[in-house]
């Protein structure tokens, strides 16, 4: 049984000690795990890269936005000197906090944000302008609803489609993308991110003289 | 002291079932019972965290003054869940892929705090661990049952396998109202059976 009638000083000491030990423990575990967690993410990204672009020997990475949370990067993958595909790493948080502040409320609400944290994804393009694949690196969408973005049927909205061949918005908004049942917000966030990725791909491909 | 695990298990699954009898932890119950697989994932995560948090709280029960026990429990549980989250992410990535989305939900699961308060704070370490295991099993079984029912009613599938003789889609059951309707009907059924018995 717990002791009753402790003095206030004791309460203070106990809670302080608890919080201090907890903070120390968290710092310690964070220190031990952070390198490995970063490594796991890199491996996951490598696997995703193999999934979304045609086979390659090497990939050149270019960082377009060096945000510590949502970096935007392009990967130009080559085999024997020829470009086999370009992948764009992007997250559904398209605007920074500062940019959001400049918008009025109704426009801010229209911005494609995921339901949980920003959805991070890798979108692959073939040199001919086809989306060769899409892979989700990180997301915190609701299990069973928004998390269905991982399903093949939803990815098929994007993978295999020509960049110019579709109206890139969800059907509810008059586009060609079949939104997920009960997860329209998530579907919108992914679609808007793909639109942004297409833009980045086009710029990159133009600079490499692959497309005009 | 000896513990009769069978009796304890009966207590966790039937007489003190966390979802259907104590009716605690409704937020994750309603949110993760969209399919049998999700429910099972959440359940397994809860068994692990509940067992360990019960153990730690029980070990500290003589150190924590009565007046500040709730904040102390919350610090212990939140720390514990975060540590587990980081360790799984770093060392068992496949498990993290499968269960990662449920772990932050566990912090807000009242069952963990409920068992700390009602059991672990008053009992020695070993019985507290057993309590964590049996309560976790009770939670997992009930949640998986709800998940299977909702998955079946909404899409005619259980654990992703089509079991219904015809194909249908009833979206309401996978949305929030479906969670309340299913839980309400099951609770009503259990109360009906119990009233009949007594």
Tab-separated table of C-alpha atoms in Angstrom:
chain	number	residue	atom	x	y	z
A	1	UNK	CA	0.000	0.000	0.000
A	2	UNK	CA	1.109	3.521	-0.678
A	3	UNK	CA	2.080	5.807	2.147
A	4	UNK	CA	-0.383	8.502	3.103
A	5	UNK	CA	0.184	11.944	4.603
A	6	UNK	CA	3.526	12.630	2.957
A	7	UNK	CA	4.849	16.153	3.280
A	8	UNK	CA	4.651	18.573	0.369
A	9	UNK	CA	8.422	18.629	0.097
A	10	UNK	CA	8.456	14.911	-0.462
A	11	UNK	CA	5.880	15.209	-3.253
A	12	UNK	CA	8.056	17.807	-4.905
A	13	UNK	CA	11.172	15.702	-4.598
A	14	UNK	CA	9.525	12.534	-5.889
A	15	UNK	CA	7.984	14.202	-8.962
A	16	UNK	CA	11.206	16.041	-9.745
A	17	UNK	CA	13.233	12.860	-9.483
A	18	UNK	CA	10.714	10.992	-11.664
A	19	UNK	CA	10.798	13.662	-14.353
A	20	UNK	CA	14.597	13.916	-14.235
A	21	UNK	CA	15.068	10.150	-14.514
A	22	UNK	CA	12.527	10.032	-17.328
A	23	UNK	CA	14.267	12.843	-19.215
A	24	UNK	CA	17.638	11.220	-18.739
A	25	UNK	CA	16.354	7.855	-19.912
A	26	UNK	CA	14.758	9.372	-23.012
A	27	UNK	CA	17.930	11.272	-23.885
A	28	UNK	CA	19.975	8.117	-23.422
A	29	UNK	CA	17.700	5.938	-25.569
A	30	UNK	CA	17.501	8.657	-28.217
A	31	UNK	CA	21.273	8.781	-28.312
A	32	UNK	CA	21.617	5.022	-28.658
A	33	UNK	CA	18.938	4.667	-31.323
A	34	UNK	CA	19.152	7.778	-33.482
A	35	UNK	CA	21.956	6.574	-35.750
A	36	UNK	CA	20.317	3.219	-36.279
A	37	UNK	CA	16.924	4.811	-36.971
A	38	UNK	CA	18.565	7.080	-39.554
A	39	UNK	CA	20.251	4.030	-41.086
A	40	UNK	CA	16.971	2.105	-41.246
A	41	UNK	CA	15.412	5.067	-43.072
A	42	UNK	CA	18.244	5.182	-45.593
A	43	UNK	CA	17.881	1.456	-46.292
A	44	UNK	CA	14.145	1.893	-46.692
A	45	UNK	CA	14.704	4.722	-49.128
A	46	UNK	CA	17.159	2.611	-51.139
A	47	UNK	CA	14.601	-0.182	-51.372
A	48	UNK	CA	11.913	2.300	-52.395
A	49	UNK	CA	14.202	3.684	-55.088
A	50	UNK	CA	14.626	0.199	-56.579
A	51	UNK	CA	10.864	-0.124	-56.555
A	52	UNK	CA	9.954	3.093	-58.334
A	53	UNK	CA	12.557	3.413	-61.104
A	54	UNK	CA	13.933	1.043	-63.739
A	55	UNK	CA	17.089	-0.915	-62.780
A	56	UNK	CA	20.146	1.331	-62.392
A	57	UNK	CA	23.814	1.289	-61.410
A	58	UNK	CA	24.096	4.626	-59.646
A	59	UNK	CA	21.889	7.502	-58.610
A	60	UNK	CA	22.906	11.132	-58.331
A	61	UNK	CA	21.181	12.926	-55.476
A	62	UNK	CA	20.307	16.599	-55.662
A	63	UNK	CA	18.773	18.411	-52.708
A	64	UNK	CA	16.296	21.088	-53.752
A	65	UNK	CA	15.053	22.007	-50.305
A	66	UNK	CA	17.210	21.243	-47.320
A	67	UNK	CA	14.442	21.177	-44.736
A	68	UNK	CA	15.486	19.060	-41.738
A	69	UNK	CA	11.993	17.505	-41.566
A	70	UNK	CA	10.818	17.408	-45.164
A	71	UNK	CA	13.779	17.556	-47.537
A	72	UNK	CA	12.896	17.626	-51.236
A	73	UNK	CA	15.378	15.627	-53.291
A	74	UNK	CA	15.742	14.297	-56.794
A	75	UNK	CA	17.538	11.092	-57.706
A	76	UNK	CA	18.797	10.806	-61.257
A	77	UNK	CA	19.422	7.124	-61.816
A	78	UNK	CA	21.709	5.892	-64.552
A	79	UNK	CA	22.792	2.625	-66.057
A	80	UNK	CA	25.899	2.587	-68.238
A	81	UNK	CA	25.718	6.364	-68.585
A	82	UNK	CA	22.106	6.499	-69.790
A	83	UNK	CA	19.348	7.847	-67.559
A	84	UNK	CA	16.933	5.054	-66.615
A	85	UNK	CA	14.702	7.118	-64.388
A	86	UNK	CA	14.275	10.120	-62.142
A	87	UNK	CA	12.809	9.831	-58.669
A	88	UNK	CA	11.493	12.723	-56.599
A	89	UNK	CA	11.334	12.563	-52.813
A	90	UNK	CA	8.657	14.844	-51.507
A	91	UNK	CA	6.295	15.208	-48.558
A	92	UNK	CA	2.682	16.280	-48.383
A	93	UNK	CA	3.660	19.376	-46.420
A	94	UNK	CA	4.130	21.561	-49.456
A	95	UNK	CA	4.232	24.897	-47.708
A	96	UNK	CA	6.447	25.906	-44.833
A	97	UNK	CA	4.957	27.348	-41.660
A	98	UNK	CA	5.901	30.873	-42.777
A	99	UNK	CA	4.178	30.444	-46.125
A	100	UNK	CA	1.057	29.107	-44.415
A	101	UNK	CA	0.880	32.208	-42.212
A	102	UNK	CA	0.645	34.425	-45.289
A	103	UNK	CA	-2.510	32.684	-46.528
A	104	UNK	CA	-5.991	33.602	-45.392
A	105	UNK	CA	-7.857	30.951	-43.458
A	106	UNK	CA	-10.006	29.536	-46.249
A	107	UNK	CA	-6.994	29.135	-48.544
A	108	UNK	CA	-4.935	27.654	-45.720
A	109	UNK	CA	-7.618	25.032	-45.093
A	110	UNK	CA	-7.530	24.069	-48.770
A	111	UNK	CA	-3.813	23.295	-48.621
A	112	UNK	CA	-3.200	19.594	-48.986
A	113	UNK	CA	-2.130	18.375	-45.577
A	114	UNK	CA	-2.287	14.766	-44.566
A	115	UNK	CA	-4.393	13.612	-41.647
A	116	UNK	CA	-1.417	12.804	-39.447
A	117	UNK	CA	2.168	13.957	-39.960
A	118	UNK	CA	3.246	14.854	-43.504
A	119	UNK	CA	3.245	11.821	-45.793
A	120	UNK	CA	6.722	11.282	-47.207
A	121	UNK	CA	6.932	9.577	-50.561
A	122	UNK	CA	9.146	8.745	-53.489
A	123	UNK	CA	7.696	9.192	-56.982
A	124	UNK	CA	9.605	7.612	-59.867
A	125	UNK	CA	9.487	8.746	-63.501
A	126	UNK	CA	10.723	7.082	-66.658
A	127	UNK	CA	12.659	9.206	-69.166
A	128	UNK	CA	9.635	8.959	-71.491
A	129	UNK	CA	7.438	10.839	-69.022
A	130	UNK	CA	5.612	7.962	-67.368
A	131	UNK	CA	5.194	7.641	-63.625
A	132	UNK	CA	7.052	4.390	-63.109
A	133	UNK	CA	6.145	3.938	-59.456
A	134	UNK	CA	5.225	5.488	-56.129
A	135	UNK	CA	6.383	4.392	-52.707
A	136	UNK	CA	5.451	5.790	-49.295
A	137	UNK	CA	8.432	6.248	-46.996
A	138	UNK	CA	6.658	7.509	-43.895
A	139	UNK	CA	3.112	8.308	-42.931
A	140	UNK	CA	0.936	8.389	-39.826
A	141	UNK	CA	-2.485	8.050	-41.445
A	142	UNK	CA	-5.357	6.315	-39.643
A	143	UNK	CA	-4.937	2.519	-39.734
A	144	UNK	CA	-7.570	0.975	-41.997
A	145	UNK	CA	-8.619	4.247	-43.645
A	146	UNK	CA	-5.843	6.617	-44.714
A	147	UNK	CA	-3.225	3.864	-44.412
A	148	UNK	CA	-4.840	2.243	-47.472
A	149	UNK	CA	-2.661	4.516	-49.630
A	150	UNK	CA	-0.172	1.630	-49.361
A	151	UNK	CA	-2.530	-0.638	-51.301
A	152	UNK	CA	-1.750	-1.552	-54.921
A	153	UNK	CA	-5.179	-0.415	-56.118
A	154	UNK	CA	-4.594	3.112	-54.859
A	155	UNK	CA	-1.006	3.306	-56.119
A	156	UNK	CA	-2.317	2.247	-59.555
A	157	UNK	CA	-3.901	5.703	-59.774
A	158	UNK	CA	-0.405	7.038	-60.328
A	159	UNK	CA	1.982	4.233	-61.227
A	160	UNK	CA	1.899	3.458	-64.942
A	161	UNK	CA	0.138	6.687	-65.901
A	162	UNK	CA	1.639	9.199	-68.291
A	163	UNK	CA	2.462	12.537	-66.693
A	164	UNK	CA	0.238	14.354	-69.193
A	165	UNK	CA	-2.345	11.595	-69.458
A	166	UNK	CA	-4.512	12.329	-66.443
A	167	UNK	CA	-6.313	15.135	-64.694
A	168	UNK	CA	-4.369	15.157	-61.451
A	169	UNK	CA	-7.001	15.715	-58.787
A	170	UNK	CA	-9.378	13.378	-56.967
A	171	UNK	CA	-12.742	12.527	-58.558
A	172	UNK	CA	-14.582	14.526	-55.904
A	173	UNK	CA	-12.763	17.607	-57.175
A	174	UNK	CA	-13.423	16.760	-60.821
A	175	UNK	CA	-10.167	14.904	-61.574
A	176	UNK	CA	-9.251	11.356	-62.591
A	177	UNK	CA	-7.811	10.037	-59.321
A	178	UNK	CA	-9.992	7.472	-57.573
A	179	UNK	CA	-9.978	8.701	-53.956
A	180	UNK	CA	-9.910	6.266	-51.061
A	181	UNK	CA	-13.217	5.624	-49.366
A	182	UNK	CA	-13.444	7.732	-46.220
A	183	UNK	CA	-9.965	9.143	-46.718
A	184	UNK	CA	-10.456	11.998	-49.170
A	185	UNK	CA	-8.135	14.303	-47.228
A	186	UNK	CA	-5.340	11.733	-47.450
A	187	UNK	CA	-6.008	11.113	-51.150
A	188	UNK	CA	-5.927	14.855	-51.856
A	189	UNK	CA	-2.645	15.243	-49.988
A	190	UNK	CA	-1.005	12.426	-51.973
A	191	UNK	CA	-2.364	13.704	-55.299
A	192	UNK	CA	-1.204	17.267	-54.678
A	193	UNK	CA	2.238	15.943	-53.750
A	194	UNK	CA	2.379	13.940	-56.980
A	195	UNK	CA	1.474	17.093	-58.937
A	196	UNK	CA	4.364	18.870	-57.267
A	197	UNK	CA	6.655	15.906	-57.976
A	198	UNK	CA	5.669	16.021	-61.666
A	199	UNK	CA	6.653	19.681	-61.783
A	200	UNK	CA	10.033	18.935	-60.200
A	201	UNK	CA	10.569	15.981	-62.574
A	202	UNK	CA	9.831	18.163	-65.608
A	203	UNK	CA	12.338	20.803	-64.529
A	204	UNK	CA	14.957	18.170	-63.865
A	205	UNK	CA	14.316	16.359	-67.150
A	206	UNK	CA	14.485	19.646	-69.074
A	207	UNK	CA	17.802	20.509	-67.475
A	208	UNK	CA	19.094	17.085	-68.530
A	209	UNK	CA	17.675	17.592	-72.063
A	210	UNK	CA	15.537	14.455	-71.797
A	211	UNK	CA	12.343	16.344	-72.546
A	212	UNK	CA	11.757	19.734	-74.090
B	1	UNK	CA	2.021	-16.715	-3.135
B	2	UNK	CA	0.788	-18.847	-5.974
B	3	UNK	CA	-1.181	-17.534	-8.872
B	4	UNK	CA	-3.785	-19.569	-10.667
B	5	UNK	CA	-3.177	-18.413	-14.216
B	6	UNK	CA	-6.374	-20.052	-15.483
B	7	UNK	CA	-8.518	-18.095	-13.020
B	8	UNK	CA	-6.636	-14.913	-13.838
B	9	UNK	CA	-7.154	-15.502	-17.558
B	10	UNK	CA	-10.887	-16.021	-16.962
B	11	UNK	CA	-10.895	-12.725	-15.055
B	12	UNK	CA	-9.143	-10.865	-17.910
B	13	UNK	CA	-11.286	-12.300	-20.686
B	14	UNK	CA	-14.692	-12.603	-19.023
B	15	UNK	CA	-15.444	-11.124	-15.608
B	16	UNK	CA	-13.208	-8.056	-15.883
B	17	UNK	CA	-12.911	-7.795	-19.679
B	18	UNK	CA	-11.312	-4.370	-20.305
B	19	UNK	CA	-13.541	-3.441	-23.257
B	20	UNK	CA	-16.870	-5.124	-22.528
B	21	UNK	CA	-16.937	-5.045	-18.711
B	22	UNK	CA	-14.674	-2.236	-17.484
B	23	UNK	CA	-15.330	-0.254	-20.702
B	24	UNK	CA	-11.954	1.489	-20.667
B	25	UNK	CA	-9.716	2.492	-23.564
B	26	UNK	CA	-12.584	3.322	-25.884
B	27	UNK	CA	-10.590	5.729	-28.058
B	28	UNK	CA	-8.207	3.126	-29.518
B	29	UNK	CA	-11.016	0.561	-29.467
B	30	UNK	CA	-13.196	2.637	-31.751
B	31	UNK	CA	-10.294	3.821	-33.897
B	32	UNK	CA	-8.407	0.581	-34.545
B	33	UNK	CA	-11.235	-1.931	-34.857
B	34	UNK	CA	-11.640	-1.170	-38.571
B	35	UNK	CA	-10.272	-4.588	-39.496
B	36	UNK	CA	-9.279	-7.770	-37.705
B	37	UNK	CA	-5.612	-7.307	-38.588
B	38	UNK	CA	-5.457	-3.729	-37.275
B	39	UNK	CA	-7.187	-4.809	-34.082
B	40	UNK	CA	-4.743	-7.670	-33.571
B	41	UNK	CA	-1.770	-5.335	-34.125
B	42	UNK	CA	-3.064	-2.862	-31.581
B	43	UNK	CA	-3.850	-5.679	-29.148
B	44	UNK	CA	-0.358	-7.174	-29.315
B	45	UNK	CA	1.207	-3.749	-28.743
B	46	UNK	CA	-1.029	-3.228	-25.714
B	47	UNK	CA	-0.140	-6.624	-24.196
B	48	UNK	CA	3.564	-5.715	-24.348
B	49	UNK	CA	3.237	-2.198	-22.972
B	50	UNK	CA	0.624	-3.049	-20.323
B	51	UNK	CA	2.689	-5.938	-18.945
B	52	UNK	CA	5.819	-3.829	-18.676
B	53	UNK	CA	4.109	-0.725	-17.296
B	54	UNK	CA	2.325	-2.834	-14.661
B	55	UNK	CA	5.685	-4.309	-13.691
B	56	UNK	CA	7.414	-0.920	-13.363
B	57	UNK	CA	4.512	0.720	-11.503
B	58	UNK	CA	4.325	-2.204	-9.108
B	59	UNK	CA	8.064	-1.978	-8.400
B	60	UNK	CA	7.728	1.731	-7.661
B	61	UNK	CA	4.485	1.491	-5.690
B	62	UNK	CA	6.121	2.069	-2.315
B	63	UNK	CA	8.110	5.064	-3.508
B	64	UNK	CA	5.257	7.033	-5.073
B	65	UNK	CA	3.312	9.201	-2.602
B	66	UNK	CA	-0.453	8.765	-2.865
B	67	UNK	CA	-1.178	12.413	-3.676
B	68	UNK	CA	0.936	12.548	-6.832
B	69	UNK	CA	0.447	8.992	-8.032
B	70	UNK	CA	-1.464	9.903	-11.230
B	71	UNK	CA	1.161	12.324	-12.628
B	72	UNK	CA	3.891	9.862	-11.607
B	73	UNK	CA	2.098	7.002	-13.428
B	74	UNK	CA	1.674	9.150	-16.527
B	75	UNK	CA	5.374	10.057	-16.571
B	76	UNK	CA	6.320	6.376	-16.223
B	77	UNK	CA	3.910	5.212	-18.945
B	78	UNK	CA	4.711	7.996	-21.434
B	79	UNK	CA	8.451	7.457	-20.969
B	80	UNK	CA	8.035	3.748	-21.333
B	81	UNK	CA	6.004	3.960	-24.532
B	82	UNK	CA	8.485	6.395	-26.109
B	83	UNK	CA	11.431	4.178	-25.203
B	84	UNK	CA	9.689	1.124	-26.680
B	85	UNK	CA	8.823	3.150	-29.798
B	86	UNK	CA	12.446	4.222	-30.354
B	87	UNK	CA	13.913	0.789	-29.611
B	88	UNK	CA	11.559	-1.015	-31.997
B	89	UNK	CA	12.182	1.593	-34.712
B	90	UNK	CA	15.944	1.134	-34.368
B	91	UNK	CA	16.357	-2.585	-33.818
B	92	UNK	CA	13.263	-4.378	-35.189
B	93	UNK	CA	12.272	-2.370	-38.304
B	94	UNK	CA	9.853	-4.998	-39.704
B	95	UNK	CA	7.883	-4.972	-36.455
B	96	UNK	CA	7.895	-1.186	-36.521
B	97	UNK	CA	6.463	-1.250	-40.039
B	98	UNK	CA	3.575	-3.349	-38.791
B	99	UNK	CA	2.914	-1.876	-35.338
B	100	UNK	CA	4.509	1.582	-35.497
B	101	UNK	CA	1.291	3.434	-36.185
B	102	UNK	CA	-0.355	1.975	-33.077
B	103	UNK	CA	2.337	2.801	-30.552
B	104	UNK	CA	1.549	6.533	-30.144
B	105	UNK	CA	-2.098	5.549	-29.620
B	106	UNK	CA	-1.129	3.459	-26.604
B	107	UNK	CA	-0.143	6.515	-24.547
B	108	UNK	CA	-3.751	7.660	-24.614
B	109	UNK	CA	-5.085	4.215	-23.802
B	110	UNK	CA	-6.875	4.468	-20.459
B	111	UNK	CA	-6.484	0.743	-19.824
B	112	UNK	CA	-2.788	1.223	-19.121
B	113	UNK	CA	-3.451	3.945	-16.536
B	114	UNK	CA	-6.540	2.104	-15.289
B	115	UNK	CA	-4.626	-1.087	-14.500
B	116	UNK	CA	-1.774	0.917	-12.939
B	117	UNK	CA	-4.235	2.633	-10.631
B	118	UNK	CA	-6.565	-0.292	-9.910
B	119	UNK	CA	-4.069	-3.136	-9.690
B	120	UNK	CA	-0.342	-2.558	-10.059
B	121	UNK	CA	-0.250	0.217	-7.427
B	122	UNK	CA	-1.635	-2.171	-4.804
B	123	UNK	CA	-0.097	-5.520	-5.666
B	124	UNK	CA	3.365	-7.134	-5.765
B	125	UNK	CA	5.351	-7.401	-8.976
B	126	UNK	CA	4.546	-10.946	-10.146
B	127	UNK	CA	0.741	-10.705	-9.801
B	128	UNK	CA	0.927	-7.293	-11.516
B	129	UNK	CA	2.756	-8.790	-14.482
B	130	UNK	CA	0.152	-11.556	-14.686
B	131	UNK	CA	-2.598	-8.929	-14.493
B	132	UNK	CA	-0.978	-7.063	-17.398
B	133	UNK	CA	-0.809	-10.230	-19.490
B	134	UNK	CA	-4.381	-11.405	-18.862
B	135	UNK	CA	-5.885	-7.934	-19.247
B	136	UNK	CA	-3.896	-7.488	-22.461
B	137	UNK	CA	-5.172	-10.830	-23.765
B	138	UNK	CA	-8.745	-9.871	-22.857
B	139	UNK	CA	-8.306	-6.565	-24.668
B	140	UNK	CA	-6.771	-8.230	-27.737
B	141	UNK	CA	-9.485	-10.892	-28.047
B	142	UNK	CA	-12.339	-8.385	-27.650
B	143	UNK	CA	-10.763	-5.879	-30.023
B	144	UNK	CA	-10.027	-8.521	-32.661
B	145	UNK	CA	-13.615	-9.754	-32.385
B	146	UNK	CA	-14.931	-6.213	-32.953
B	147	UNK	CA	-12.475	-5.726	-35.808
B	148	UNK	CA	-13.513	-8.980	-37.467
B	149	UNK	CA	-17.206	-8.060	-37.142
B	150	UNK	CA	-16.702	-4.621	-38.685
B	151	UNK	CA	-14.502	-5.962	-41.463
B	152	UNK	CA	-17.098	-8.635	-42.239
B	153	UNK	CA	-20.020	-6.212	-42.192
B	154	UNK	CA	-18.236	-3.560	-44.253
B	155	UNK	CA	-16.530	-5.671	-46.911
B	156	UNK	CA	-17.435	-9.309	-46.291
B	157	UNK	CA	-13.860	-10.151	-45.305
B	158	UNK	CA	-12.033	-11.305	-42.173
B	159	UNK	CA	-8.249	-10.840	-41.892
B	160	UNK	CA	-8.334	-9.728	-45.529
B	161	UNK	CA	-9.838	-13.024	-46.777
B	162	UNK	CA	-13.222	-12.944	-48.477
B	163	UNK	CA	-15.582	-15.104	-46.430
B	164	UNK	CA	-18.996	-13.742	-47.415
B	165	UNK	CA	-20.814	-15.682	-50.156
B	166	UNK	CA	-21.434	-12.435	-52.061
B	167	UNK	CA	-19.403	-9.295	-52.633
B	168	UNK	CA	-20.661	-6.151	-50.977
B	169	UNK	CA	-19.491	-2.820	-49.613
B	170	UNK	CA	-21.099	-1.185	-46.624
B	171	UNK	CA	-18.879	1.784	-45.924
B	172	UNK	CA	-20.735	2.943	-42.819
B	173	UNK	CA	-19.341	0.037	-40.790
B	174	UNK	CA	-15.714	0.988	-41.393
B	175	UNK	CA	-16.374	4.628	-40.464
B	176	UNK	CA	-16.754	5.990	-36.938
B	177	UNK	CA	-20.541	5.347	-36.706
B	178	UNK	CA	-19.908	1.677	-37.506
B	179	UNK	CA	-17.559	1.484	-34.539
B	180	UNK	CA	-20.188	2.848	-32.161
B	181	UNK	CA	-22.970	0.695	-33.630
B	182	UNK	CA	-20.941	-2.527	-33.418
B	183	UNK	CA	-19.681	-1.827	-29.898
B	184	UNK	CA	-23.172	-0.814	-28.751
B	185	UNK	CA	-24.790	-3.952	-30.120
B	186	UNK	CA	-22.147	-6.234	-28.621
B	187	UNK	CA	-22.434	-4.530	-25.208
B	188	UNK	CA	-26.235	-4.793	-25.366
B	189	UNK	CA	-25.944	-8.487	-26.222
B	190	UNK	CA	-23.577	-9.146	-23.318
B	191	UNK	CA	-25.829	-7.282	-20.877
B	192	UNK	CA	-28.846	-9.203	-22.162
B	193	UNK	CA	-27.139	-12.553	-21.576
B	194	UNK	CA	-25.973	-11.472	-18.127
B	195	UNK	CA	-29.388	-10.238	-17.045
B	196	UNK	CA	-30.940	-13.495	-18.162
B	197	UNK	CA	-28.449	-15.475	-16.105
B	198	UNK	CA	-29.000	-13.536	-12.885
